Coordinates of C-alpha atoms in Angstrom, one line a residue:
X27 CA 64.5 -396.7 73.7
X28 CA 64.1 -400.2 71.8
X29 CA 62.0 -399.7 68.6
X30 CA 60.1 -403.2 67.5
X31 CA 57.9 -402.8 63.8
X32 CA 56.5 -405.5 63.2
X33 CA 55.0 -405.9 59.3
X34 CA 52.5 -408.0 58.4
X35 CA 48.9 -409.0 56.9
X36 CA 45.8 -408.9 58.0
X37 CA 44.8 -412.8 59.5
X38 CA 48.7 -413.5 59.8
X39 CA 48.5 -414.3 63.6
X40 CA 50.9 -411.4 63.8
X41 CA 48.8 -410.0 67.7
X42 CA 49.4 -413.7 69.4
X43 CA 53.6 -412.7 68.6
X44 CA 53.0 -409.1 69.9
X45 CA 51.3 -410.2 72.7
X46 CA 54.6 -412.5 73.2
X47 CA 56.7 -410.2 72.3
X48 CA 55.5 -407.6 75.1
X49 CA 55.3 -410.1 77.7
X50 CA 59.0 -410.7 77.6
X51 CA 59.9 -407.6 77.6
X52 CA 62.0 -406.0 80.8
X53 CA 61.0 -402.6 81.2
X54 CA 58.3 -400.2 80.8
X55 CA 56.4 -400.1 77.1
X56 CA 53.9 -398.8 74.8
X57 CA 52.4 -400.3 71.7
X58 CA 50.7 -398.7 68.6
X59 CA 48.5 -400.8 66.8
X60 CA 47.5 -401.0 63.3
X61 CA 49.2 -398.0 61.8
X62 CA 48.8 -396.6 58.7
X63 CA 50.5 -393.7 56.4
X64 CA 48.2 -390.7 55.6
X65 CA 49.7 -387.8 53.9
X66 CA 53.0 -389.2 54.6
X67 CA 52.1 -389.3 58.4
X68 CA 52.0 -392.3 60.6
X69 CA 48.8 -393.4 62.6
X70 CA 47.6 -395.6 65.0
X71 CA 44.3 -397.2 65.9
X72 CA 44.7 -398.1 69.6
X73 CA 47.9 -398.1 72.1
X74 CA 48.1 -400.8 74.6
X75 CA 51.1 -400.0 77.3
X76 CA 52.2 -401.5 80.8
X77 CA 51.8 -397.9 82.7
X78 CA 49.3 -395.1 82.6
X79 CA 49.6 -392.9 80.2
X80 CA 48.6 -389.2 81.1
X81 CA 47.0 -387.0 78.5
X82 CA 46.3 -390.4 75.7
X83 CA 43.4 -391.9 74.9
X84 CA 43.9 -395.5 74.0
X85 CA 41.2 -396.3 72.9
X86 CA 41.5 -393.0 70.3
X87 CA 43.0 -393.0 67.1
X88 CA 45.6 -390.3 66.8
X89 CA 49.1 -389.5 65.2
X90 CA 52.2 -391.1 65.9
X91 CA 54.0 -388.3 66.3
X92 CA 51.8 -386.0 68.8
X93 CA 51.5 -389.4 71.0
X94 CA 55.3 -389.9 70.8
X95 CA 55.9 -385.7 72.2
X96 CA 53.1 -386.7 75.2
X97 CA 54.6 -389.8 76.4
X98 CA 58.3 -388.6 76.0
X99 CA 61.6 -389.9 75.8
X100 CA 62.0 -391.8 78.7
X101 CA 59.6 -395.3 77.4
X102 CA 62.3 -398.3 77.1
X103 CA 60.2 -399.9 74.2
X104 CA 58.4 -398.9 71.6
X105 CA 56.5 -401.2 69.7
X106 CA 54.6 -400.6 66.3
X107 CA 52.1 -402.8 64.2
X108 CA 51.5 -402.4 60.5
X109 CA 48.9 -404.1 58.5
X110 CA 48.5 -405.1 54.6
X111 CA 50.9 -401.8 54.4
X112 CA 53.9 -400.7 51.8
X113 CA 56.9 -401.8 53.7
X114 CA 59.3 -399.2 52.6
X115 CA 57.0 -396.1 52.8
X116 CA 56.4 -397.2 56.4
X117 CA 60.2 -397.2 57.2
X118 CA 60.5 -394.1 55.8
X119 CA 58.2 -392.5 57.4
X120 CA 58.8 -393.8 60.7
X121 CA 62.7 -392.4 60.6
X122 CA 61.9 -389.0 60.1
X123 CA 61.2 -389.0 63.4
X124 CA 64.4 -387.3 64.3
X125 CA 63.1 -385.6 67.3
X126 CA 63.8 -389.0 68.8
X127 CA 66.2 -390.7 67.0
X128 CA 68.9 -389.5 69.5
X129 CA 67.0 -391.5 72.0
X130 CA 66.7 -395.0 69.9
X131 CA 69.0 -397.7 70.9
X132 CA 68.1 -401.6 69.3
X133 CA 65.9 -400.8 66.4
X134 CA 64.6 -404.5 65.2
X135 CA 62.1 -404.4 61.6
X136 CA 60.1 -407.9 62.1
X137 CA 57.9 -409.3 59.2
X138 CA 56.0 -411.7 60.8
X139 CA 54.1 -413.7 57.8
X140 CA 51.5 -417.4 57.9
X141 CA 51.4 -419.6 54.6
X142 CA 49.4 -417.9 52.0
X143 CA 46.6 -420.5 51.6
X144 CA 45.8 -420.3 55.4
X145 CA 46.2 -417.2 56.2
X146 CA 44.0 -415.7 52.5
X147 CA 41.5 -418.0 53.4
X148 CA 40.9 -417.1 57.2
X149 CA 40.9 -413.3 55.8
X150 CA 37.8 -415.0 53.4
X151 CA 36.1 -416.5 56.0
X152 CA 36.5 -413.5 59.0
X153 CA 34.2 -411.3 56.0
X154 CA 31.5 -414.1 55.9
X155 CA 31.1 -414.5 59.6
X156 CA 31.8 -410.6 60.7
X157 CA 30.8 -409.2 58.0
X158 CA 27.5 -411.8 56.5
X159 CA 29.6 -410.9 53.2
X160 CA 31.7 -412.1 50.7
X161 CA 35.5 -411.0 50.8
X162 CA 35.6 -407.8 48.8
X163 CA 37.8 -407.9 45.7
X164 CA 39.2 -405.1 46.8
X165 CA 40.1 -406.4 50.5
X166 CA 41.9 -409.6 48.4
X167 CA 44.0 -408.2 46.1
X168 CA 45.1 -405.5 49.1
X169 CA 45.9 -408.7 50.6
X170 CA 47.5 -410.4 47.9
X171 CA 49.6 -407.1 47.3
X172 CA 50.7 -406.8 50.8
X173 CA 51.7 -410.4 51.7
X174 CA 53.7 -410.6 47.8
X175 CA 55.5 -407.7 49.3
X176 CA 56.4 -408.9 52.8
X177 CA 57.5 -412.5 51.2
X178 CA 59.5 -410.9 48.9
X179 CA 62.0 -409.8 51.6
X180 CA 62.1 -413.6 53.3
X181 CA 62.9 -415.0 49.8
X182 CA 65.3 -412.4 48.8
X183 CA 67.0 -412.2 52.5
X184 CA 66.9 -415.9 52.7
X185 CA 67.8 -415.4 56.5
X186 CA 67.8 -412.2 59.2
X187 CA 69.8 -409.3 58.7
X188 CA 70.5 -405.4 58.9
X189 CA 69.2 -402.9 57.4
X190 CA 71.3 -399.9 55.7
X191 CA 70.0 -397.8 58.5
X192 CA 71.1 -400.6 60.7
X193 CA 68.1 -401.7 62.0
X194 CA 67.8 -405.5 62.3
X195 CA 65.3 -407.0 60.1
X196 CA 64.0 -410.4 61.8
X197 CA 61.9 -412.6 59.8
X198 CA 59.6 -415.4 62.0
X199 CA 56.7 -417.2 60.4
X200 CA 53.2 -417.7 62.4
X201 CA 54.0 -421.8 61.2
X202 CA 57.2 -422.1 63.2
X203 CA 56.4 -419.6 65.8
X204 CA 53.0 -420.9 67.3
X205 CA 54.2 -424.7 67.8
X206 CA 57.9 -424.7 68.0
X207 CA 59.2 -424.2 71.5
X208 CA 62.9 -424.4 70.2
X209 CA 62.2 -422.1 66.9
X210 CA 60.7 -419.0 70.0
X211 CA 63.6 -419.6 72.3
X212 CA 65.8 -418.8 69.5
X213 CA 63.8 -415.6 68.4
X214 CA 63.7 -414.4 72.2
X215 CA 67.5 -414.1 71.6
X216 CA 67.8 -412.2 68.7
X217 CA 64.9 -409.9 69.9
X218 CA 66.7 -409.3 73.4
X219 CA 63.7 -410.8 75.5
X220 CA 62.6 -413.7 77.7
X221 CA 61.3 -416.1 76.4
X222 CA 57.6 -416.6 77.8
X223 CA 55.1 -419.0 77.2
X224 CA 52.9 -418.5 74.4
X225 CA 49.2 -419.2 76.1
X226 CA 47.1 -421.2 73.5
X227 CA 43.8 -419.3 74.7
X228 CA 43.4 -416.6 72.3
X229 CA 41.8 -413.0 72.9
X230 CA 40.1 -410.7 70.8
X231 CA 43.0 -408.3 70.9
X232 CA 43.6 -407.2 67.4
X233 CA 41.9 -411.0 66.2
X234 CA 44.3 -412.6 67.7
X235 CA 47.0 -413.1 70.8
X236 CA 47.0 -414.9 74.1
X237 CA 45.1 -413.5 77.4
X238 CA 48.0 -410.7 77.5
X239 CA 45.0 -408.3 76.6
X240 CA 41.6 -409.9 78.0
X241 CA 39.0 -410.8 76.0
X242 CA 39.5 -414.3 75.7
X243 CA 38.3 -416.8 73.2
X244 CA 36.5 -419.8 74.8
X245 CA 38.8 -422.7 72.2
X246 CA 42.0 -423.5 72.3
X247 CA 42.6 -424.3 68.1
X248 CA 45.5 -427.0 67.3
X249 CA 47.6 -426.8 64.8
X250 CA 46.0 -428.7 62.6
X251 CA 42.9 -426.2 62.6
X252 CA 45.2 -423.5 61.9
X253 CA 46.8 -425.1 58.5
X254 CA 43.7 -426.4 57.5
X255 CA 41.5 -423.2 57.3
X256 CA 41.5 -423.2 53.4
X257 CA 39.4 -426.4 54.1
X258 CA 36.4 -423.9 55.1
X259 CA 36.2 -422.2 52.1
X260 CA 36.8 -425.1 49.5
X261 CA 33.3 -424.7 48.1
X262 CA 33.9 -421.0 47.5
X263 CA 34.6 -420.5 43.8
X264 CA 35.7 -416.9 44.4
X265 CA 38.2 -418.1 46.9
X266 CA 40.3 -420.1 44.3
X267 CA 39.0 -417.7 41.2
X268 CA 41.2 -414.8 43.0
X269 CA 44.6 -416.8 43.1
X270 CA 46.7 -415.2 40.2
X271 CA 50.2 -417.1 38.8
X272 CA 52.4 -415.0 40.5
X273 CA 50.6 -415.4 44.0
X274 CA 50.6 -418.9 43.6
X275 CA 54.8 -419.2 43.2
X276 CA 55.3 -417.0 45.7
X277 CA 53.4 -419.3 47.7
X278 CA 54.8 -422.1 46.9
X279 CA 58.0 -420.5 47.6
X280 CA 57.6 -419.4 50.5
X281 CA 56.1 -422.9 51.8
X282 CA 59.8 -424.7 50.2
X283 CA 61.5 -421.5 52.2
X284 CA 59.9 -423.3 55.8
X285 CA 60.7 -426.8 54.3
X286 CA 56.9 -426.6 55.1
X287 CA 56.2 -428.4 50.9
X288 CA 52.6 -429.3 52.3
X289 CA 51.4 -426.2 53.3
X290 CA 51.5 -425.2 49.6
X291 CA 51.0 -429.1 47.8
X292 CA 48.1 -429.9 49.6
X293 CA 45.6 -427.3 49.0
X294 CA 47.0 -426.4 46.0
X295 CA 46.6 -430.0 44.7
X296 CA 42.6 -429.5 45.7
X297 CA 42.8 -426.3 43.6
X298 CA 43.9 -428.0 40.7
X299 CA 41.0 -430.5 41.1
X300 CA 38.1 -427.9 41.4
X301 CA 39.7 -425.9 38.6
X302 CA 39.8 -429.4 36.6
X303 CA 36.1 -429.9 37.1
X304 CA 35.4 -426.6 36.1
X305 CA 36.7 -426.5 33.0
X306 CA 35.1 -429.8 32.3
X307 CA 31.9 -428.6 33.4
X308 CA 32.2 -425.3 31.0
X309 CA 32.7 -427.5 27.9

């Protein structure tokens, strides 16, 4: 049995990768989305899988480990999802499955993580048209907390590696991965999958993905529409009020990490002109 995590934020383009991910796998599997630790449990929200699944609902929420005892052994991949989540409490609790660790074979950790600016202000935006409300402060700074976490280990790693446990921690960006043919083929091999196509219609599944799961969208967004959603909310003065110091060098780090400078420079720059006018404004 093949255990893929995958960490990530919410509005990271994390389900279009899962959606790849599955597609290119050989052999039966099952997927737990958006999990979360309660009382030191994990649990999921949904589970997709290529093959009926007697005695699950998957459209039920449930714990991990009650699904896990139903389905049994005998699964060749197991794949997790974890949203604006503590990274090392989730890998914790995950391993004390030890019912089944007898069973694992390639355990690989992925944090799968999109340019701050982008991916903060698509979280922003998904509240006023889902929602009719502004982001709550309390939804950002989860966010903020979460994605400083995640980029702490691409910045500190600097590159993929193992963990002391000896699972392999993978590191992708949704910048490299959603336009770079070259960048996917080379993560199919160190994920141990084919390499599929990645379809540009995207489904509702989880907010994001290909058709894998149905539910398409009817636009197929470029590239350019993807790196320029902090564009939308330029004339939202809570949008840029949020953005603390420290969120704003790990951003820019992170951008320098892809050699991706203009994901950070750009709408940073327009940051520093609306707080410029601001201050003038207040004087």
């Amino acid at each position: 049995m093949s255990i893929y995590s995958i960490y990530a934020t919410k509005r990271s383009g994390h389900h279009a990768f899962i959606e790849w991910l599955c597609s290119g796998l050989s052999g039966n599997w099952v997927y737990f989305n958006n999990c979360k630790i309660y009382d030191g449990e994990i649990r999921y929200a949904v589970i997709e899988s290529d093959f009926n699944l007697p005695g699950l609902e998957k459209n039920k929420p449930g714990l991990l480990s009650e699904a896990l005892h139903t389905i049994g052994p005998d699964v060749e991949h197991l794949i997790l999802s974890y949203e604006n989540v503590d990274y090392e409490n989730c890998c914790r609790c995950f391993f004390q499955e030890k019912q089944f660790r007898k069973h694992f074979g390639d355990q690989f950790r992925i944090v799968f993580l999109r340019d701050f600016f982008n991916s903060y202000a698509s979280l922003f935006s998904w509240f006023e048209r889902y929602k009719k409300e502004e982001a709550p402060v309390k939804a950002l700074d989860e966010f903020k907390k979460c994605w400083g976490g995640l980029v702490s280990l691409y910045l500190k790693s600097g590159d993929d590696g193992f963990n002391s446990d000896g699972a392999k921690l993978v590191l992708p960006s949704f910048n490299e991965f959603s336009f770079e043919d070259n960048y996917r083929a080379g993560l199919a091999k160190k994920l141990n999958i084919l390499n599929s196509d990645v379809n540009k219609e995207l489904s509702l599944f989880g907010g994001g993905g290909n058709t894998f799961f149905d539910d398409k969208k009817n636009y197929t967004p470029s590239q350019e529409k993807l790196e320029s959603r902090w564009k939308l909310v330029l004339d939202k003065e809570k949008f840029f009020d949020s953005i603390d110091e420290a969120t704003l060098f790990n951003a820019r780090s992170f951008a320098y990490f892809l050699n991706r400078p203009e994901l950070f420079d750009i709408p940073e720059r327009e940051l520093s002109k609306k707080s410029g006018v601001d201050s003038e404004s207040s004087t």
